[in-house]
Tab-separated table of C-alpha atoms in Angstrom:
chain	number	residue	atom	x	y	z
A	1	MET	CA	4.060	41.149	21.862
A	2	LYS	CA	6.971	39.367	23.420
A	3	ASN	CA	4.688	37.944	26.093
A	4	SER	CA	2.129	36.598	23.706
A	5	MET	CA	4.902	34.891	21.735
A	6	LEU	CA	6.000	33.217	24.914
A	7	LEU	CA	2.455	32.105	25.659
A	8	ALA	CA	2.111	30.590	22.222
A	9	VAL	CA	5.298	28.610	22.724
A	10	CYS	CA	4.143	27.364	26.120
A	11	ALA	CA	0.809	26.286	24.709
A	12	SER	CA	2.426	24.282	21.957
A	13	VAL	CA	4.832	22.615	24.385
A	14	ALA	CA	1.891	21.589	26.544
A	15	THR	CA	0.074	19.865	23.678
A	16	PHE	CA	3.177	17.856	22.770
A	17	ALA	CA	3.948	16.666	26.283
A	18	THR	CA	2.652	13.147	26.984
A	19	VAL	CA	1.828	13.837	30.620
A	20	ALA	CA	0.137	17.036	31.731
A	21	VAL	CA	0.502	18.521	35.217
A	22	GLY	CA	-1.578	16.647	37.792
A	23	GLU	CA	-1.722	13.479	35.708
A	24	VAL	CA	-0.402	10.075	36.656
A	25	GLY	CA	2.357	9.219	34.161
A	26	PRO	CA	2.212	5.881	32.326
A	27	ASN	CA	5.026	4.496	34.454
A	28	ASP	CA	3.483	5.645	37.744
A	29	VAL	CA	0.131	3.893	37.459
A	30	VAL	CA	-0.470	1.550	40.414
A	31	PHE	CA	-2.279	-1.690	39.635
A	32	THR	CA	-3.931	-4.029	42.150
A	33	ASP	CA	-3.121	-7.756	42.038
A	34	THR	CA	-6.038	-8.310	39.673
A	35	GLY	CA	-5.049	-5.486	37.319
A	36	ALA	CA	-7.437	-2.765	38.550
A	37	VAL	CA	-6.481	0.909	38.953
A	38	GLU	CA	-8.241	2.668	41.854
A	39	GLY	CA	-7.786	6.426	41.414
A	40	SER	CA	-8.470	8.670	38.434
A	41	LEU	CA	-5.469	9.163	36.136
A	42	THR	CA	-6.219	12.876	35.832
A	43	GLY	CA	-8.497	14.025	38.646
A	44	VAL	CA	-10.841	15.349	35.959
A	45	ALA	CA	-14.181	13.549	35.547
A	46	GLY	CA	-14.410	11.554	32.321
A	47	ASP	CA	-16.556	12.883	29.474
A	48	PRO	CA	-18.658	10.026	28.063
A	49	ALA	CA	-19.450	11.899	24.817
A	50	ASN	CA	-15.780	12.308	23.983
A	51	GLY	CA	-15.243	8.747	25.192
A	52	ALA	CA	-17.738	7.487	22.593
A	53	MET	CA	-15.813	9.390	19.906
A	54	VAL	CA	-12.498	7.862	20.997
A	55	PHE	CA	-14.176	4.437	21.146
A	56	LYS	CA	-15.205	4.450	17.491
A	57	ASN	CA	-12.403	6.554	15.980
A	58	ARG	CA	-10.091	4.272	13.982
A	59	LYS	CA	-7.067	6.419	14.841
A	60	LYS	CA	-7.853	6.560	18.572
A	61	GLY	CA	-9.247	3.690	20.659
A	62	ASN	CA	-10.746	1.874	17.666
A	63	CYS	CA	-12.482	-0.358	20.201
A	64	LEU	CA	-15.076	-1.265	17.542
A	65	ALA	CA	-12.290	-2.978	15.580
A	66	CYS	CA	-12.497	-5.840	18.044
A	67	HIS	CA	-15.726	-5.390	20.028
A	68	GLN	CA	-19.402	-5.452	19.138
A	69	ASN	CA	-21.360	-2.662	20.879
A	70	SER	CA	-25.154	-2.419	20.438
A	71	ASP	CA	-25.105	1.202	21.612
A	72	MET	CA	-23.282	2.015	18.346
A	73	SER	CA	-25.529	0.093	15.986
A	74	ASP	CA	-25.416	3.137	13.675
A	75	GLN	CA	-21.776	2.243	12.935
A	76	GLN	CA	-21.450	-0.243	10.075
A	77	PHE	CA	-18.679	-2.588	11.146
A	78	HIS	CA	-18.157	-4.132	14.581
A	79	GLY	CA	-15.294	-6.504	15.280
A	80	GLU	CA	-15.479	-10.095	16.476
A	81	ILE	CA	-12.079	-10.434	18.151
A	82	GLY	CA	-13.045	-9.659	21.758
A	83	PRO	CA	-16.296	-10.154	23.700
A	84	SER	CA	-19.325	-7.932	23.070
A	85	LEU	CA	-19.222	-4.884	25.341
A	86	ASP	CA	-22.970	-4.879	25.886
A	87	GLY	CA	-23.324	-4.767	29.661
A	88	ALA	CA	-19.587	-4.180	30.258
A	89	GLY	CA	-20.422	-1.149	32.440
A	90	ALA	CA	-22.431	-3.423	34.753
A	91	ASN	CA	-20.077	-6.414	34.673
A	92	TRP	CA	-16.948	-4.492	35.611
A	93	ASN	CA	-16.501	-1.784	38.242
A	94	GLU	CA	-14.756	1.518	37.619
A	95	ALA	CA	-11.321	0.480	38.919
A	96	GLU	CA	-11.383	-2.757	36.916
A	97	LEU	CA	-12.315	-0.920	33.735
A	98	ARG	CA	-9.621	1.716	34.289
A	99	GLY	CA	-7.080	-1.049	34.762
A	100	LEU	CA	-8.037	-2.954	31.656
A	101	LEU	CA	-8.035	0.208	29.567
A	102	THR	CA	-4.642	1.284	30.913
A	103	ASN	CA	-2.938	-2.079	30.409
A	104	SER	CA	-5.241	-5.031	29.804
A	105	LYS	CA	-2.330	-7.475	30.105
A	106	ASN	CA	-2.537	-7.101	33.882
A	107	THR	CA	-6.157	-8.282	33.731
A	108	PHE	CA	-5.973	-10.841	30.903
A	109	ASP	CA	-2.621	-12.558	30.608
A	110	GLY	CA	-1.293	-12.461	27.030
A	111	THR	CA	-4.384	-10.731	25.629
A	112	MET	CA	-4.401	-9.306	22.114
A	113	MET	CA	-6.129	-6.145	23.375
A	114	PRO	CA	-3.683	-3.235	23.106
A	115	ALA	CA	-2.524	-1.358	26.194
A	116	PHE	CA	-3.852	2.173	25.863
A	117	TYR	CA	-1.769	3.959	28.478
A	118	VAL	CA	1.668	2.363	28.254
A	119	ASP	CA	4.576	4.081	26.479
A	120	SER	CA	7.468	1.632	26.733
A	121	GLY	CA	8.403	-2.026	26.589
A	122	PHE	CA	7.184	-2.521	23.001
A	123	PHE	CA	9.348	-3.756	20.088
A	124	ARG	CA	9.980	-1.971	16.785
A	125	VAL	CA	7.503	0.836	17.411
A	126	MET	CA	7.091	3.065	14.357
A	127	GLY	CA	8.952	6.358	14.789
A	128	LYS	CA	6.098	8.754	15.360
A	129	PHE	CA	4.475	6.469	17.954
A	130	ASP	CA	7.657	5.570	19.779
A	131	GLY	CA	7.655	6.526	23.456
A	132	ARG	CA	4.020	7.554	23.259
A	133	THR	CA	0.863	6.130	24.737
A	134	ASN	CA	-1.987	5.070	22.459
A	135	LEU	CA	-4.442	7.341	24.305
A	136	THR	CA	-3.901	10.251	26.682
A	137	ALA	CA	-4.756	9.853	30.358
A	138	GLN	CA	-7.873	11.979	29.890
A	139	GLU	CA	-8.966	9.941	26.866
A	140	VAL	CA	-8.704	6.799	29.016
A	141	GLU	CA	-10.917	8.465	31.637
A	142	ASP	CA	-13.355	9.539	28.907
A	143	VAL	CA	-13.618	6.037	27.370
A	144	LEU	CA	-14.029	4.661	30.868
A	145	ALA	CA	-16.936	7.060	31.500
A	146	TYR	CA	-18.495	5.945	28.221
A	147	VAL	CA	-18.088	2.198	28.869
A	148	GLN	CA	-19.719	2.705	32.281
A	149	THR	CA	-22.880	3.775	30.431
A	150	LEU	CA	-23.043	0.358	28.708
A	151	THR	CA	-25.087	-1.319	31.418
A	152	GLU	CA	-27.281	-3.657	29.374
B	1	MET	CA	-12.426	-2.901	-25.814
B	2	LYS	CA	-10.856	-5.452	-23.533
B	3	LYS	CA	-9.547	-2.772	-21.162
B	4	PHE	CA	-12.935	-1.095	-20.994
B	5	THR	CA	-14.741	-4.260	-19.975
B	6	LEU	CA	-12.175	-4.971	-17.305
B	7	SER	CA	-12.397	-1.605	-15.617
B	8	ALA	CA	-16.186	-1.631	-15.755
B	9	THR	CA	-16.193	-4.920	-13.867
B	10	VAL	CA	-13.809	-3.578	-11.269
B	11	ALA	CA	-15.873	-0.454	-10.737
B	12	ALA	CA	-19.000	-2.516	-10.247
B	13	SER	CA	-17.361	-4.786	-7.733
B	14	LEU	CA	-15.810	-1.885	-5.851
B	15	ALA	CA	-19.228	-0.409	-5.374
B	16	LEU	CA	-20.570	-3.710	-4.056
B	17	PHE	CA	-17.660	-4.688	-1.902
B	18	ALA	CA	-18.184	-2.180	0.877
B	19	GLY	CA	-21.558	-3.481	1.921
B	20	ALA	CA	-21.292	-7.120	0.924
B	21	ALA	CA	-21.587	-9.848	3.508
B	22	THR	CA	-18.560	-12.054	3.997
B	23	ALA	CA	-18.463	-15.753	4.582
B	24	GLN	CA	-15.691	-18.273	4.764
B	25	VAL	CA	-16.034	-20.724	1.926
B	26	THR	CA	-14.235	-23.864	0.840
B	27	ASP	CA	-15.698	-23.892	-2.678
B	28	ALA	CA	-13.481	-25.033	-5.488
B	29	LEU	CA	-11.871	-22.264	-7.458
B	30	VAL	CA	-11.691	-23.224	-11.100
B	31	VAL	CA	-10.013	-20.799	-13.479
B	32	GLU	CA	-9.726	-21.511	-17.203
B	33	GLY	CA	-10.242	-25.219	-16.516
B	34	THR	CA	-7.550	-25.366	-13.831
B	35	THR	CA	-8.658	-26.392	-10.348
B	36	ILE	CA	-7.054	-24.397	-7.555
B	37	SER	CA	-7.188	-25.933	-4.069
B	38	THR	CA	-8.228	-23.243	-1.640
B	39	SER	CA	-8.005	-25.527	1.387
B	40	ALA	CA	-5.699	-28.344	2.442
B	41	PRO	CA	-4.784	-30.266	5.594
B	42	ALA	CA	-2.235	-28.262	7.581
B	43	ALA	CA	1.319	-29.458	8.194
B	44	ASP	CA	1.656	-31.325	11.498
B	45	TRP	CA	3.873	-28.578	12.959
B	46	LEU	CA	1.050	-26.040	12.617
B	47	ASP	CA	-1.453	-25.303	15.396
B	48	ILE	CA	-4.334	-25.281	12.945
B	49	ASP	CA	-6.031	-28.218	11.193
B	50	GLN	CA	-6.666	-26.760	7.801
B	51	VAL	CA	-4.910	-24.157	5.697
B	52	LEU	CA	-7.145	-21.850	3.672
B	53	SER	CA	-6.392	-19.515	0.811
B	54	GLY	CA	-7.162	-15.826	1.296
B	55	TRP	CA	-9.635	-16.246	-1.578
B	56	SER	CA	-11.920	-18.207	0.781
B	57	PHE	CA	-12.404	-15.151	2.980
B	58	ARG	CA	-13.282	-12.599	0.344
B	59	THR	CA	-16.748	-11.484	-0.712
B	60	VAL	CA	-18.720	-13.264	-3.411
B	61	GLU	CA	-17.972	-10.364	-5.780
B	62	THR	CA	-14.218	-10.318	-5.112
B	63	ARG	CA	-14.025	-14.104	-5.443
B	64	ALA	CA	-15.851	-13.951	-8.761
B	65	LEU	CA	-13.233	-11.581	-10.185
B	66	GLN	CA	-10.636	-14.316	-9.822
B	67	MET	CA	-12.746	-17.009	-11.483
B	68	ASP	CA	-12.284	-15.663	-14.979
B	69	ASP	CA	-9.011	-14.264	-16.321
B	70	PHE	CA	-10.981	-11.784	-18.371
B	71	ASP	CA	-12.320	-10.235	-15.143
B	72	ASN	CA	-9.076	-10.530	-13.165
B	73	PRO	CA	-7.456	-7.061	-13.241
B	74	GLY	CA	-4.115	-8.671	-12.332
B	75	MET	CA	-3.985	-10.006	-15.894
B	76	ILE	CA	-3.478	-6.492	-17.266
B	77	PHE	CA	-0.106	-6.511	-15.521
B	78	VAL	CA	0.669	-9.994	-16.794
B	79	ASP	CA	0.148	-8.588	-20.302
B	80	GLN	CA	2.628	-5.810	-19.527
B	81	ALA	CA	5.157	-8.397	-18.350
B	82	ILE	CA	4.694	-10.348	-21.585
B	83	ASP	CA	5.843	-7.177	-23.380
B	84	ASP	CA	8.831	-6.888	-21.044
B	85	TRP	CA	9.632	-10.557	-21.635
B	86	SER	CA	10.760	-9.791	-25.159
B	87	THR	CA	12.105	-6.279	-24.538
B	88	VAL	CA	15.866	-6.082	-25.089
B	89	ASP	CA	17.694	-4.323	-22.276
B	90	GLY	CA	21.270	-4.071	-20.964
B	91	THR	CA	24.772	-4.371	-22.393
B	92	GLU	CA	24.293	-7.904	-23.790
B	93	GLY	CA	21.502	-6.897	-26.156
B	94	LYS	CA	19.209	-9.586	-24.815
B	95	SER	CA	15.673	-9.995	-23.529
B	96	CYS	CA	14.261	-12.824	-21.390
B	97	SER	CA	13.109	-14.524	-24.576
B	98	SER	CA	16.667	-14.612	-26.003
B	99	CYS	CA	17.588	-17.286	-23.451
B	100	HIS	CA	14.215	-18.746	-22.487
B	101	THR	CA	13.129	-19.642	-25.986
B	102	ASP	CA	10.223	-21.832	-24.827
B	103	GLY	CA	8.572	-18.823	-23.240
B	104	PRO	CA	7.627	-18.231	-19.585
B	105	GLU	CA	5.957	-21.678	-19.609
B	106	GLU	CA	9.439	-23.033	-18.983
B	107	PHE	CA	8.988	-21.929	-15.377
B	108	ALA	CA	5.919	-24.020	-14.573
B	109	GLY	CA	6.346	-25.255	-10.986
B	110	LEU	CA	8.935	-22.692	-9.920
B	111	ARG	CA	6.578	-20.498	-7.903
B	112	ALA	CA	5.354	-23.482	-5.885
B	113	GLU	CA	8.876	-24.124	-4.543
B	114	LEU	CA	10.012	-20.607	-3.686
B	115	PRO	CA	11.785	-19.403	-1.674
B	116	ARG	CA	14.314	-22.237	-1.936
B	117	TRP	CA	17.993	-22.902	-1.407
B	118	ASP	CA	20.036	-22.547	-4.598
B	119	GLU	CA	23.222	-24.549	-4.517
B	120	ALA	CA	24.857	-22.693	-7.422
B	121	GLN	CA	24.157	-19.295	-5.842
B	122	GLY	CA	24.977	-20.514	-2.356
B	123	LYS	CA	21.928	-18.767	-0.893
B	124	MET	CA	18.167	-18.808	-0.523
B	125	MET	CA	16.461	-17.368	-3.595
B	126	ASN	CA	12.949	-16.097	-4.207
B	127	MET	CA	11.336	-15.016	-7.468
B	128	GLU	CA	12.685	-11.456	-7.392
B	129	ASP	CA	16.202	-12.821	-6.878
B	130	TYR	CA	15.946	-15.048	-9.948
B	131	ILE	CA	14.578	-12.251	-12.115
B	132	ASN	CA	17.372	-9.886	-11.083
B	133	LEU	CA	20.018	-12.595	-11.446
B	134	SER	CA	19.058	-12.915	-15.094
B	135	ARG	CA	18.821	-9.183	-15.641
B	136	VAL	CA	22.239	-8.488	-14.172
B	137	GLU	CA	24.272	-11.532	-15.165
B	138	HIS	CA	22.709	-12.568	-18.458
B	139	MET	CA	21.416	-9.288	-19.840
B	140	GLY	CA	23.898	-6.849	-18.314
B	141	ALA	CA	20.915	-4.741	-17.269
B	142	GLU	CA	20.095	-2.867	-14.071
B	143	PRO	CA	18.328	-4.966	-11.435
B	144	TRP	CA	14.686	-4.063	-10.940
B	145	LYS	CA	13.615	-2.624	-7.604
B	146	TRP	CA	11.476	-4.981	-5.543
B	147	ALA	CA	7.827	-4.131	-4.931
B	148	LYS	CA	7.775	-1.868	-8.007
B	149	PRO	CA	5.432	-2.298	-11.022
B	150	ARG	CA	7.808	-3.946	-13.529
B	151	MET	CA	9.140	-6.422	-10.980
B	152	ASP	CA	5.709	-7.262	-9.546
B	153	ALA	CA	4.327	-7.788	-13.060
B	154	MET	CA	7.158	-10.169	-14.020
B	155	VAL	CA	6.672	-12.065	-10.752
B	156	ALA	CA	2.987	-12.356	-11.703
B	157	LEU	CA	3.743	-13.661	-15.194
B	158	ILE	CA	6.101	-16.335	-13.884
B	159	SER	CA	3.833	-17.227	-10.930
B	160	LEU	CA	0.947	-17.709	-13.340
B	161	GLN	CA	2.844	-20.593	-14.982
B	162	SER	CA	2.466	-22.554	-11.716
B	163	ARG	CA	-1.212	-21.839	-11.227
B	164	GLY	CA	-2.993	-24.811	-9.687
B	165	MET	CA	0.261	-26.499	-8.716
B	166	THR	CA	0.699	-27.510	-5.089
B	167	ILE	CA	2.813	-25.236	-2.910
B	168	ASN	CA	5.654	-27.367	-1.605
B	169	VAL	CA	8.315	-25.250	0.059
B	170	ALA	CA	11.198	-27.053	1.763
B	171	ILE	CA	11.902	-25.980	5.346
B	172	ASP	CA	14.867	-28.138	6.290
B	173	GLY	CA	18.509	-28.443	5.254
B	174	PRO	CA	20.267	-25.203	4.380
B	175	VAL	CA	17.138	-23.061	4.877
B	176	ALA	CA	16.385	-24.386	8.365
B	177	ASP	CA	17.905	-21.361	10.115
B	178	ALA	CA	16.042	-18.870	7.945
B	179	TRP	CA	12.805	-20.780	8.556
B	180	GLU	CA	13.396	-20.641	12.311
B	181	GLN	CA	14.060	-16.892	12.083
B	182	GLY	CA	10.870	-16.432	10.075
B	183	ARG	CA	8.856	-18.380	12.611
B	184	GLU	CA	10.195	-16.229	15.411
B	185	ILE	CA	9.235	-13.038	13.573
B	186	TYR	CA	5.759	-14.472	12.936
B	187	TYR	CA	5.138	-14.976	16.650
B	188	THR	CA	6.864	-11.838	17.990
B	189	ARG	CA	4.543	-9.038	19.101
B	190	VAL	CA	5.611	-5.680	17.688
B	191	GLY	CA	4.498	-2.083	17.393
B	192	GLN	CA	2.551	0.201	19.681
B	193	LEU	CA	-0.450	-2.116	19.282
B	194	ASP	CA	1.805	-4.972	20.360
B	195	MET	CA	0.584	-7.730	18.055
B	196	SER	CA	2.140	-10.587	16.123
B	197	CYS	CA	1.158	-12.009	12.747
B	198	ALA	CA	-0.252	-14.974	14.689
B	199	ASN	CA	-2.612	-12.788	16.743
B	200	CYS	CA	-4.530	-11.896	13.598
B	201	HIS	CA	-3.839	-14.705	11.125
B	202	GLU	CA	-3.634	-17.777	13.366
B	203	ASP	CA	-5.774	-16.938	16.412
B	204	ASN	CA	-8.435	-14.870	14.673
B	205	TYR	CA	-8.816	-15.887	11.039
B	206	GLY	CA	-12.489	-15.988	10.136
B	207	ASN	CA	-13.242	-13.124	12.534
B	208	MET	CA	-14.022	-9.575	11.494
B	209	ILE	CA	-11.563	-6.893	12.603
B	210	ARG	CA	-13.795	-3.896	12.019
B	211	ALA	CA	-14.547	-4.006	8.249
B	212	ASP	CA	-11.892	-6.611	7.414
B	213	HIS	CA	-12.545	-10.333	7.338
B	214	LEU	CA	-9.323	-11.863	8.643
B	215	SER	CA	-7.773	-14.611	6.532
B	216	GLN	CA	-4.846	-16.845	7.425
B	217	GLY	CA	-2.487	-14.376	5.730
B	218	GLN	CA	-1.290	-16.980	3.234
B	219	ILE	CA	0.938	-15.984	0.310
B	220	ASN	CA	-0.046	-18.681	-2.207
B	221	GLY	CA	-2.025	-16.028	-4.104
B	222	PHE	CA	0.824	-13.544	-4.571
B	223	PRO	CA	1.282	-11.240	-6.216
B	224	THR	CA	-2.232	-10.077	-5.382
B	225	TYR	CA	-4.203	-7.462	-7.264
B	226	ARG	CA	-5.879	-5.367	-4.564
B	227	LEU	CA	-9.043	-3.407	-5.269
B	228	LYS	CA	-7.898	-1.013	-2.551
B	229	ASN	CA	-4.824	0.235	-4.429
B	230	ALA	CA	-5.638	-1.033	-7.939
B	231	LYS	CA	-2.234	-2.617	-8.528
B	232	LEU	CA	-0.242	-5.761	-7.926
B	233	ASN	CA	1.125	-6.188	-4.409
B	234	SER	CA	4.210	-8.207	-3.543
B	235	THR	CA	4.566	-10.354	-0.436
B	236	HIS	CA	7.092	-8.013	1.156
B	237	ALA	CA	4.904	-4.973	0.497
B	238	ARG	CA	2.004	-6.774	2.191
B	239	PHE	CA	4.093	-7.728	5.216
B	240	SER	CA	5.151	-4.104	5.424
B	241	GLY	CA	1.535	-2.900	5.301
B	242	CYS	CA	0.461	-5.265	8.075
B	243	MET	CA	3.321	-4.106	10.288
B	244	LYS	CA	2.478	-0.442	9.721
B	245	ASN	CA	-1.126	-1.136	10.686
B	246	ILE	CA	-0.012	-2.201	14.128
B	247	ARG	CA	2.236	0.861	14.303
B	248	ALA	CA	5.410	-1.175	13.977
B	249	GLU	CA	8.510	-0.142	12.037
B	250	PRO	CA	8.461	-2.583	9.118
B	251	PHE	CA	11.575	-4.456	8.027
B	252	ALA	CA	12.872	-3.300	4.645
B	253	VAL	CA	11.497	-4.846	1.458
B	254	GLY	CA	14.091	-7.446	0.398
B	255	SER	CA	15.643	-7.586	3.885
B	256	GLU	CA	17.002	-10.713	5.542
B	257	GLU	CA	14.050	-10.611	7.940
B	258	PHE	CA	11.341	-10.414	5.277
B	259	ARG	CA	13.046	-13.160	3.251
B	260	ALA	CA	12.967	-15.392	6.312
B	261	LEU	CA	9.347	-14.433	7.009
B	262	GLU	CA	8.447	-15.125	3.375
B	263	LEU	CA	9.918	-18.626	3.618
B	264	TYR	CA	8.085	-19.326	6.857
B	265	VAL	CA	4.719	-17.951	5.678
B	266	ALA	CA	5.063	-19.738	2.313
B	267	SER	CA	5.624	-23.024	4.151
B	268	ARG	CA	2.507	-22.487	6.260
B	269	GLY	CA	0.647	-22.687	2.958
B	270	ASN	CA	2.156	-25.980	1.813
B	271	GLY	CA	-0.664	-28.001	0.255
B	272	LEU	CA	-2.565	-25.003	-1.142
B	273	SER	CA	-2.323	-24.168	-4.848
B	274	ALA	CA	-0.334	-21.362	-6.376
B	275	GLU	CA	-2.971	-18.898	-7.574
B	276	GLY	CA	-1.158	-15.672	-8.428
B	277	PRO	CA	-2.049	-13.174	-9.582
B	278	SER	CA	-5.024	-13.399	-7.235
B	279	VAL	CA	-7.654	-10.748	-6.474
B	280	ARG	CA	-8.144	-9.353	-2.982
B	281	ASN	CA	-9.789	-6.278	-1.486
């Protein structure tokens, strides 16, 4: 009884922590001069199916807010702010994509695209998002795996 | 009867609005014989050539709702404010009409100049300030809360008196510092999504951001009746909503910061017509 209580507490602590064991924390990510990130953020292979979910979910990546994506033509509204992502998986290699998903400002100076794995340096962040990254490290890897499937 | 027709029209347009195509138009907006300019050459200090009313970016159906006062749901709230206009309140036993005997028409042109410096008050005043000044000092009544129904309705009634008149907000002299502060807020990136007003409303107006067709974020049409929340929306409430969308902690309604931002955004629309209460999605 006592033990299972303890387990429950541990489990809930784990879900609230921003960085899980074995993950690269948002402040420890190493970028190349051109903004790419070489190694996986988690060591766990990305799941493209979950990546697609994060990509279209308005409360997660919401990539469709800004990008057109023919692979999701079943979704009604595609944004026009950034370039179409058709072919993005062929135009960019894995490290480049990981870099521009982690913090696109290292790839495109002054871009409007949000940084998805940065938790500090912002102004006036709303309470519940303060000190947090937009996506988890694994969600970044998952979106990356999905974008890599967009080869034409 | 009147109410029924109005809500039927709104319901019909709500159903249409989700799937309707959007286009940016520069058509003339004529309401009750008054021509409302929905585009104008931009001030030379702006990085854009032409300023455009938010009306230009809405769907055919939403635009149509603003072309006839009978269809404009914002007018229901104007009617409520007309009732408040002659409602006695406060220790002095007065209503607005006790002092302003010529009716709200007396205020034609006011909306087009606000916010503005008021020498007698020694500060920058916007419409809510003037309404509360009268309530407190002339009526001995409680001030109304900003961004609440009675206040927004009265702002709509008084704004309506300036409909079609050219927005001409002064940016120099005693308001110069506030204008500068407003401009800085407009261009400062905030929130977890790290965006500024300019990212959406200067760099990307005319583009779709998912289901929303981005306008220039002008405030010439305020207060706006929004189909989304079926009520009037004040400028400060709208600023607050946009900041929350980018996961930023909004400034308080009525704060120094939002007053400065209101002045700056109002001045970006100089040359457009006052069109409140307008209809938006």
